[in-house]
CSV table of C-alpha atoms in Angstrom, one decimal:
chain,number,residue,atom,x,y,z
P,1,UNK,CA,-36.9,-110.5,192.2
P,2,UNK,CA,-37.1,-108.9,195.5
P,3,UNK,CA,-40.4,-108.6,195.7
P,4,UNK,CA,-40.8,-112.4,194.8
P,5,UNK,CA,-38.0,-113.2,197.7
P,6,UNK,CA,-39.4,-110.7,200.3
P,7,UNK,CA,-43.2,-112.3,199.4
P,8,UNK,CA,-42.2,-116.0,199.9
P,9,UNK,CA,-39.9,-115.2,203.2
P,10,UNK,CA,-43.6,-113.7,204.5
P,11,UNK,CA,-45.6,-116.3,203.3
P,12,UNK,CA,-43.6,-119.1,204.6
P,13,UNK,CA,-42.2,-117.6,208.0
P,14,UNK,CA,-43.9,-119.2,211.1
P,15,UNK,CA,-45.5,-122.1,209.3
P,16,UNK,CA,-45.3,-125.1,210.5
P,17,UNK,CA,-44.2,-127.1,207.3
P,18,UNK,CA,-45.4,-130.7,209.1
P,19,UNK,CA,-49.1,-129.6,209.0
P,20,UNK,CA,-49.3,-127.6,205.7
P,21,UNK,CA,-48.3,-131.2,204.3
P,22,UNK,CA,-50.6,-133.2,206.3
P,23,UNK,CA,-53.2,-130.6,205.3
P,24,UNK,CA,-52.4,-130.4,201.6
P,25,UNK,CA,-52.6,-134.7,201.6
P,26,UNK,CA,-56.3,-134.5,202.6
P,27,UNK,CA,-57.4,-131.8,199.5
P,28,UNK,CA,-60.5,-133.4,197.9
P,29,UNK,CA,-59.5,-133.5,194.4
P,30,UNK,CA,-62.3,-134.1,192.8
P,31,UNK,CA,-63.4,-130.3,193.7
P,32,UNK,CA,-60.3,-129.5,192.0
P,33,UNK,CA,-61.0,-131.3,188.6
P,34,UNK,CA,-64.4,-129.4,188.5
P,35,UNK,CA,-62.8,-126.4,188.5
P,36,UNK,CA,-60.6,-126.8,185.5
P,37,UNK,CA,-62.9,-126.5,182.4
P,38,UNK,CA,-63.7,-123.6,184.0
P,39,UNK,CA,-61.0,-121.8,184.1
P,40,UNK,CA,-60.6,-122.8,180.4
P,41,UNK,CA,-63.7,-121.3,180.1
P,42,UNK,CA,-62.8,-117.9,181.4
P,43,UNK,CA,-59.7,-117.4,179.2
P,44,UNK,CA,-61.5,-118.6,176.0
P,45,UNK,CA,-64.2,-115.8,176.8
P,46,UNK,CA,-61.5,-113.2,177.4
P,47,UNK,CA,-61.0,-114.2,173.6
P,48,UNK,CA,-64.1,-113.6,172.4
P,49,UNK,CA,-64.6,-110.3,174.2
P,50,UNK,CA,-60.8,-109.6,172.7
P,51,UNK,CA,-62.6,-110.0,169.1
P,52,UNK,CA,-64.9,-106.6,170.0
P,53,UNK,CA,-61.9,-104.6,170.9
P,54,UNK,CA,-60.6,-105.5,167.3
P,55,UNK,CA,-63.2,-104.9,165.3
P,56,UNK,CA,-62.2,-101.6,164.2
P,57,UNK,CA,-58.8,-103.5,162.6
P,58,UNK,CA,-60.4,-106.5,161.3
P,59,UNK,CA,-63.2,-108.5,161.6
P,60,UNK,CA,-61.7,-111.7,163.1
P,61,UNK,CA,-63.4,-114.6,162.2
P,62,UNK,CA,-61.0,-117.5,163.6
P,63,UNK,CA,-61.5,-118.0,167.6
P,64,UNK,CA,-58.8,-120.5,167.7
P,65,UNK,CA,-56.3,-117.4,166.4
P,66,UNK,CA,-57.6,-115.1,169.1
P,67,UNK,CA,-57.4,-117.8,171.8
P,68,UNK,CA,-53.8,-119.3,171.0
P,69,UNK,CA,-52.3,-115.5,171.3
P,70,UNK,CA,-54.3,-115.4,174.7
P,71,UNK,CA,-52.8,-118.5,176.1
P,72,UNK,CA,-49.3,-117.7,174.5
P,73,UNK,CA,-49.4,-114.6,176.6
P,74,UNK,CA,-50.5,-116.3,179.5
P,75,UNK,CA,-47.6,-118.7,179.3
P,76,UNK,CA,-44.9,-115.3,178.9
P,77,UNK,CA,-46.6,-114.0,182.0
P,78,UNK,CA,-45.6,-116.8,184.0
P,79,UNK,CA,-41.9,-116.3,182.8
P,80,UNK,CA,-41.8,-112.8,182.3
P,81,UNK,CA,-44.2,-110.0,184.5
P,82,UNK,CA,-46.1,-108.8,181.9
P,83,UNK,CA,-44.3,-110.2,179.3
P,84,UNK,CA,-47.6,-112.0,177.9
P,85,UNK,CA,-48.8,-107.9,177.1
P,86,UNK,CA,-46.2,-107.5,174.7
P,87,UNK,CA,-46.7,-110.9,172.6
P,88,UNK,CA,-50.0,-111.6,172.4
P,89,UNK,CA,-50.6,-108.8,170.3
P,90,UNK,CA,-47.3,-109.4,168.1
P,91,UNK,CA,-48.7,-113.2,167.9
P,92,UNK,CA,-51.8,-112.4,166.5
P,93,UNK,CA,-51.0,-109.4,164.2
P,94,UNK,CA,-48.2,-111.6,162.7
P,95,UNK,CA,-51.0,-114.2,162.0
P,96,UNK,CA,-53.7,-112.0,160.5
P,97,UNK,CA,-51.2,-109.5,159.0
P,98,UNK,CA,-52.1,-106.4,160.7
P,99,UNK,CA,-50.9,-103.4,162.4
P,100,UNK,CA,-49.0,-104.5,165.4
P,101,UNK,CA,-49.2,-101.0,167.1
P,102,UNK,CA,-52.9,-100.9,166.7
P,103,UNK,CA,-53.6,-104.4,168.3
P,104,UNK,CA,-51.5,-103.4,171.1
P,105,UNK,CA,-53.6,-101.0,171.5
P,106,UNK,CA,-56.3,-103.1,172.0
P,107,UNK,CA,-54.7,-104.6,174.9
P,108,UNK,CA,-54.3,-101.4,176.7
P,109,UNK,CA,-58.1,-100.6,176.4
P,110,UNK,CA,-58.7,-104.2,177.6
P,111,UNK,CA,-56.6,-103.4,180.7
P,112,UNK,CA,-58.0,-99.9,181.4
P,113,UNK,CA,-61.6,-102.5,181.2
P,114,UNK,CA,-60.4,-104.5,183.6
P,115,UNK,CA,-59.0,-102.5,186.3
P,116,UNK,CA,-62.7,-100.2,186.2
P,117,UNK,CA,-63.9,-103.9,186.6
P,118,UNK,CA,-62.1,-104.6,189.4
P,119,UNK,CA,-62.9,-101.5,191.3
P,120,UNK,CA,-66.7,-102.2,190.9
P,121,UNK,CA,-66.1,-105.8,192.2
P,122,UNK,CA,-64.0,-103.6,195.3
P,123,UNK,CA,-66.6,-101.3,195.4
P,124,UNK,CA,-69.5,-103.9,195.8
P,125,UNK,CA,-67.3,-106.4,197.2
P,126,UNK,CA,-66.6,-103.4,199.9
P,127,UNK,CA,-70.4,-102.1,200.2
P,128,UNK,CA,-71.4,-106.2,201.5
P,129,UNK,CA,-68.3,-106.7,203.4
P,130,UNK,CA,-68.1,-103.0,205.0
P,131,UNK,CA,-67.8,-104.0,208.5
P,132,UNK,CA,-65.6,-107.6,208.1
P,133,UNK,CA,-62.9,-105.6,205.7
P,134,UNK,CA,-62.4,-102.6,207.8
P,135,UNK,CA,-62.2,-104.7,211.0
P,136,UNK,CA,-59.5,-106.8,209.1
P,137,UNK,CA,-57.9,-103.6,207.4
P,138,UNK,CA,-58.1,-100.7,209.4
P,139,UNK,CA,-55.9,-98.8,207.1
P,140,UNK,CA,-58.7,-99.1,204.1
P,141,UNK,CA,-60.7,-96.0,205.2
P,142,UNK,CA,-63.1,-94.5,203.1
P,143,UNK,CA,-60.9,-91.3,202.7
P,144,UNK,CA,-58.3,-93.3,201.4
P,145,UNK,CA,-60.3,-95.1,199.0
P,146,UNK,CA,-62.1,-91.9,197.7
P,147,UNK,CA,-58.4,-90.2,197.0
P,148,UNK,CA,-57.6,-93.5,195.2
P,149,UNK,CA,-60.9,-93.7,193.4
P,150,UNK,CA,-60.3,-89.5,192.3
P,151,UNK,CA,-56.7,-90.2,191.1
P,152,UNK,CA,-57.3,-93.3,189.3
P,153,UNK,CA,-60.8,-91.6,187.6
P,154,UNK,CA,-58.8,-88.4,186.7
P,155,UNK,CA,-56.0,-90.8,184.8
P,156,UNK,CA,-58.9,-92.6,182.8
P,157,UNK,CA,-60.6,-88.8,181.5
P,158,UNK,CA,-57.0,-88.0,180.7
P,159,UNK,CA,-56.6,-90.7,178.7
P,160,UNK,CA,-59.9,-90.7,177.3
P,161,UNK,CA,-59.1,-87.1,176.3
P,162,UNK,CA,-55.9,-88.0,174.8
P,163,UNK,CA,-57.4,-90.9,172.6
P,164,UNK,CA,-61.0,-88.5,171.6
P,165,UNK,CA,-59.6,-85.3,170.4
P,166,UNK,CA,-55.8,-84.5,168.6
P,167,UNK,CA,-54.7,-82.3,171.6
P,168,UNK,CA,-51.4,-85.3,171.4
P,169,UNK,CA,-51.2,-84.6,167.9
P,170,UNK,CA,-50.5,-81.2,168.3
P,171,UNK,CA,-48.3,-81.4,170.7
P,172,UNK,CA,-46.2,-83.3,168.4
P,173,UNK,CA,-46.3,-81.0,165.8
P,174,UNK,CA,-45.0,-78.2,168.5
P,175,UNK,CA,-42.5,-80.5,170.2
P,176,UNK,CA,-41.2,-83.0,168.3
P,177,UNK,CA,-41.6,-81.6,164.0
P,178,UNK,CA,-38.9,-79.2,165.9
P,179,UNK,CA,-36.9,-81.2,167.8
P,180,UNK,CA,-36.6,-84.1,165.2
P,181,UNK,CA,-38.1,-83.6,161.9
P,182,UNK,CA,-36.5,-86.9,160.9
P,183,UNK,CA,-39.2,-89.4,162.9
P,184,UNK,CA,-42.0,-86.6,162.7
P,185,UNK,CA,-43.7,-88.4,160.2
P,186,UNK,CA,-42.9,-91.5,162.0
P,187,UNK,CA,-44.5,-91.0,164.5
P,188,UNK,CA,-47.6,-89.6,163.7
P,189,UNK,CA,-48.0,-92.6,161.3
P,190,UNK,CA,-47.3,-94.6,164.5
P,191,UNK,CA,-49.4,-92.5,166.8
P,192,UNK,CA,-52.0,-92.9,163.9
P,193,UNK,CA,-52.4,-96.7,163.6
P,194,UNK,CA,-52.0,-97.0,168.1
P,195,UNK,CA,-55.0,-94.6,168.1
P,196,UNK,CA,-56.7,-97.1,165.5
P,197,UNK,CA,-56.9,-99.8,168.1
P,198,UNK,CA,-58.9,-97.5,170.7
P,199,UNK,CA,-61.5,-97.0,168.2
P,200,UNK,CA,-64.1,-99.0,170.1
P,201,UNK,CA,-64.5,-96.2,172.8
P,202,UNK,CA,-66.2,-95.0,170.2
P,203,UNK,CA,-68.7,-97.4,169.5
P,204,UNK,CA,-71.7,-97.0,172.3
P,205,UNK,CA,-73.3,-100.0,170.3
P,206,UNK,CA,-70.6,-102.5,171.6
P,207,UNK,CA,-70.7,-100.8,175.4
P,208,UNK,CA,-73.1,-103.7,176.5
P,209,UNK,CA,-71.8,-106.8,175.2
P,210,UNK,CA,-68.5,-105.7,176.6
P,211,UNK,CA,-70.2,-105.3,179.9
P,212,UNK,CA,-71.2,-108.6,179.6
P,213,UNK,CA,-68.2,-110.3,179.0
P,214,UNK,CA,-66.2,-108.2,181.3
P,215,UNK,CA,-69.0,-109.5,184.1
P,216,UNK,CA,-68.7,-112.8,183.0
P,217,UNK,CA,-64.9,-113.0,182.7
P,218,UNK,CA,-64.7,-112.1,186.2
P,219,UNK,CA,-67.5,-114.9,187.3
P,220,UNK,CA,-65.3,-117.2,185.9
P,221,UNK,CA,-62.7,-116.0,187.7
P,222,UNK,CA,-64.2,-116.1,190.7
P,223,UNK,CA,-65.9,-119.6,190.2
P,224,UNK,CA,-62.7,-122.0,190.5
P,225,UNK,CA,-61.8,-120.0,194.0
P,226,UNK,CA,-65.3,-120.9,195.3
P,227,UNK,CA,-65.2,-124.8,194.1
P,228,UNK,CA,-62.1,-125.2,195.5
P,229,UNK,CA,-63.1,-124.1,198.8
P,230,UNK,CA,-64.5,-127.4,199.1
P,231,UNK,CA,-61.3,-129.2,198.7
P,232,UNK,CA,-61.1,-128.3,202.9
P,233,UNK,CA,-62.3,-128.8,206.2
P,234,UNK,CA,-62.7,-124.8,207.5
P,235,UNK,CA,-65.9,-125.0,204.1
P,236,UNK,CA,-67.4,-127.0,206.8
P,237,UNK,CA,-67.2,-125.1,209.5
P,238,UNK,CA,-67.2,-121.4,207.5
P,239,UNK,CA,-69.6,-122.9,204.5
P,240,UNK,CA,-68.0,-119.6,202.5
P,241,UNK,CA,-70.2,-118.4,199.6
P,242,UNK,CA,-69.5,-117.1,196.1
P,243,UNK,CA,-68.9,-113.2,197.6
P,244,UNK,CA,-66.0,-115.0,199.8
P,245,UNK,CA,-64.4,-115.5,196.3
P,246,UNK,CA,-64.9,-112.4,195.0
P,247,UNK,CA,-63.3,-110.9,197.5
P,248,UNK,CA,-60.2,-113.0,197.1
P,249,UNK,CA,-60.4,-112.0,193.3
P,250,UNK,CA,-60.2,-108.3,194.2
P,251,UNK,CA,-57.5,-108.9,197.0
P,252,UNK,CA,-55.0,-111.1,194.6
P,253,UNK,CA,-55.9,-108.9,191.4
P,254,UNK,CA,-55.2,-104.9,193.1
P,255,UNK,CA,-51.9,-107.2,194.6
P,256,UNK,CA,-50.9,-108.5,191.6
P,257,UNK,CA,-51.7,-105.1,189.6
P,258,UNK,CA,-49.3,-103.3,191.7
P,259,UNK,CA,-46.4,-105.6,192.3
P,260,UNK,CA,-46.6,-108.6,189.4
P,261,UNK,CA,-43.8,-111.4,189.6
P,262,UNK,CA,-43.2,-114.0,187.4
P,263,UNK,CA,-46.7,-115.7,187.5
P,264,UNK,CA,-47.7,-114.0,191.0
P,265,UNK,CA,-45.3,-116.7,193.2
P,266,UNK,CA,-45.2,-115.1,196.5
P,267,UNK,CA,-47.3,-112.0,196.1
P,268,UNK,CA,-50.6,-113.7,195.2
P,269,UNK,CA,-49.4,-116.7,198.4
P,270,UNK,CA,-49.3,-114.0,201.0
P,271,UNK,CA,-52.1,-111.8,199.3
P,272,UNK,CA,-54.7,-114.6,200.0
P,273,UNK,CA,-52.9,-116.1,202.8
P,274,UNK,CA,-52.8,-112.8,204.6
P,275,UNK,CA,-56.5,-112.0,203.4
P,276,UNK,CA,-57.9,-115.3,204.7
P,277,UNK,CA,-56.4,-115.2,208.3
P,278,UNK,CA,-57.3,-111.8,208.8
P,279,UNK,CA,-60.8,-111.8,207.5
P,280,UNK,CA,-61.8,-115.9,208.5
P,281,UNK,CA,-59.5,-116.1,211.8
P,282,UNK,CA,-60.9,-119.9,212.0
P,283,UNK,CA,-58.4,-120.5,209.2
P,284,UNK,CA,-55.1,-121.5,210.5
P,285,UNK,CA,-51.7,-120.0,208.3
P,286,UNK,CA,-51.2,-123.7,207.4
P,287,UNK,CA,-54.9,-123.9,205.9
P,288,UNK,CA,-54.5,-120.4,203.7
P,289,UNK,CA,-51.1,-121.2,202.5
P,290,UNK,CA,-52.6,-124.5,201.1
P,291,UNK,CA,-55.3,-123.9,200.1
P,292,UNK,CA,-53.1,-120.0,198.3
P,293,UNK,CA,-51.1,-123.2,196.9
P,294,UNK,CA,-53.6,-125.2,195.2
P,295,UNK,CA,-55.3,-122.3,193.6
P,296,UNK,CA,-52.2,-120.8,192.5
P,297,UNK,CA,-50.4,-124.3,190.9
P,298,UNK,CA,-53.6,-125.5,189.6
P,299,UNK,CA,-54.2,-122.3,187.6
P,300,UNK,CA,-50.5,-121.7,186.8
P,301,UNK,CA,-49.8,-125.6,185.5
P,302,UNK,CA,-52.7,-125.0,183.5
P,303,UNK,CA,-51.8,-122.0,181.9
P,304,UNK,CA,-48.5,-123.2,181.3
P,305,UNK,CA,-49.2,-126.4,179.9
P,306,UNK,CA,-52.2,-125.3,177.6
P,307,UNK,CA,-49.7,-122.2,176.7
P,308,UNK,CA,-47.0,-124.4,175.5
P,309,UNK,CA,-49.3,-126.6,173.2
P,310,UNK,CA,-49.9,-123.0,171.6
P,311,UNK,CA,-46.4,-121.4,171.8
P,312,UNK,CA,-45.9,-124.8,169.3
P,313,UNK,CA,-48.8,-123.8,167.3
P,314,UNK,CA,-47.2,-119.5,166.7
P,315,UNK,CA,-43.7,-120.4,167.0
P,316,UNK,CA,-43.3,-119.5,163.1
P,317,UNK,CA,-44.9,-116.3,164.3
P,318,UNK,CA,-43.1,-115.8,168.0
P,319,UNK,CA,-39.3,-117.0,166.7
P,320,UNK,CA,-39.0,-115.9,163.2
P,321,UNK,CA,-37.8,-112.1,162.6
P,322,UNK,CA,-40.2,-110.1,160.2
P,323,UNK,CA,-39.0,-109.4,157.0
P,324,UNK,CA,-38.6,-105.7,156.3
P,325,UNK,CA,-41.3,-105.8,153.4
P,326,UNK,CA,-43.4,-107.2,156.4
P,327,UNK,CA,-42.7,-105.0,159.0
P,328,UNK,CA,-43.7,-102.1,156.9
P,329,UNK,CA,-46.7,-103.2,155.5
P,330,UNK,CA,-47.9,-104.1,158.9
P,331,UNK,CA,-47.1,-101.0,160.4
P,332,UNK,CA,-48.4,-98.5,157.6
């Protein structure tokens, strides 16, 4: 909540509210309307990539299933800060009947995908845009990058190592069989059916087409932020280009990443409010904050109101408690 407060007071300090109106008035909203089924698009692909991750658990054969738990989560996320992580995967193992555990896992190997996606969007975002970035960010030198790059590299082989080998089953058996025989078993069986869902690091064969996916995720992504740089006067004038949106991708995503609130209000405002002034100086603060606005709203209201047609479709599987027969079998 103080982030959220503290983020807003920053975004709207100094702006002169008279022009940010008269400015949002004149949005082209036909640019808008373009980008829409794209950003459908992107979320429905994020689906079908999801289907890879759980082929180990089942072989999913219902798109519709694997797309209502994604926009379900994408509604919680707008309520709740990563909220959505939590019940997209209890959605869609109450559905199909499986391990909840292990399709949470597959959520945290879809995260650990993203983020190394988003650093090579940084990195070649950063490699075309050396000179601009640094000029506008003096603080992002390449020393600090590389100790952020090592740390963040070091916590992916540890977790890689974790998930490979049975180095965290043994130190179960030495720290916890002791310490509470009781849940021992528990969980290991646990431990045993979370490890289940990583089980397509091991599959080399699947390495490309979830390149591909991941890559075209993020075009889609990046798309809508392009189109609706046409909804404003300074495209005129500036005539930015697909990389321009990337960039703002990487900026709002690493933001959001570190300091989420309830749908990104305020953070992902002065994130691209703060990112356009200081990289495209033509823009004025009542410019970036409208067109941060427009992005934002349009991609929230439409997340929210596509979420809630689903949260009516799983609401037998969001708002009823399992059973304990079901809770057992699901988790064995």
């Amino acid at each position: 909540m103080l982030i959220l407060v503290i983020s807003i007071y920053m975004v709207l300090d100094d702006i002169d509210m008279k022009a940010f109106m008269n400015i949002f008035s004149q949005i082209r909203w036909e640019w808008v309307l373009l980008s829409l089924p794209v950003a459908i698009l992107s979320h429905w692909v994020r689906a079908v990539r999801w289907k890879i991750f759980l082929q180990p658990i089942l072989h999913a054969k219902s798109y519709l299933n694997l797309f209502s738990a994604v926009m379900v989560g994408y509604a919680v996320n707008n309520i709740i800060p990563r909220g959505g992580e939590l019940v997209r995967p209890f959605v869609y193992a109450r559905r199909e009947k499986v391990s909840k555990t292990a399709v949470f896992a597959t959520i945290i190997v879809e995260r650990v995908i993203d983020v190394l996606f988003l650093l090579l969007m940084f990195g070649i975002v950063f490699f075309f845009n050396k000179n601009i970035i640094l000029q506008a960010f003096p603080q992002l030198s390449t020393s600090v990058l590389t100790y952020f790059l090592v740390i963040l590299a070091f916590v992916i082989f540890l977790l890689f190592i974790i998930i490979t080998t049975n180095i965290f089953e043994k130190l179960l058996h030495l720290i916890v069989r002791p310490v509470a025989p009781k849940y021992y078993g528990r969980i290991c069986d646990m431990w045993a059916s979370f490890r289940t869902g990583f089980e397509i690091i091991k599959t080399p064969s699947q390495y490309l087409s979830t390149f591909t996916y991941s890559a075209l995720i993020w075009l889609l992504y990046a798309l809508p932020m392009y189109l609706m740089f046409f909804c404003f006067d300074f495209q005129n004038l500036l005539h930015l280009t697909m990389a321009d949106a990337g960039l703002l991708i990487v900026v709002s995503g690493v933001g959001m990443s570190i300091a989420p609130t309830p749908g990104g209000i305020g953070v992902y405002h002065w994130l691209i409010v703060t990112a356009l002034r200081y990289l495209y100086p033509a823009i004025s603060e009542e410019e970036a904050l409208a067109y941060a606005t427009l992005t934002h709203g349009v991609n929230l209201i439409l997340q929210v109101l596509v979420g809630i047609i689903f949260l009516i479709r799983e609401k037998e599987n969001l708002f009823n408690l399992p059973t304990k027969t079901e809770f057992s079998e699901s988790e064995a």
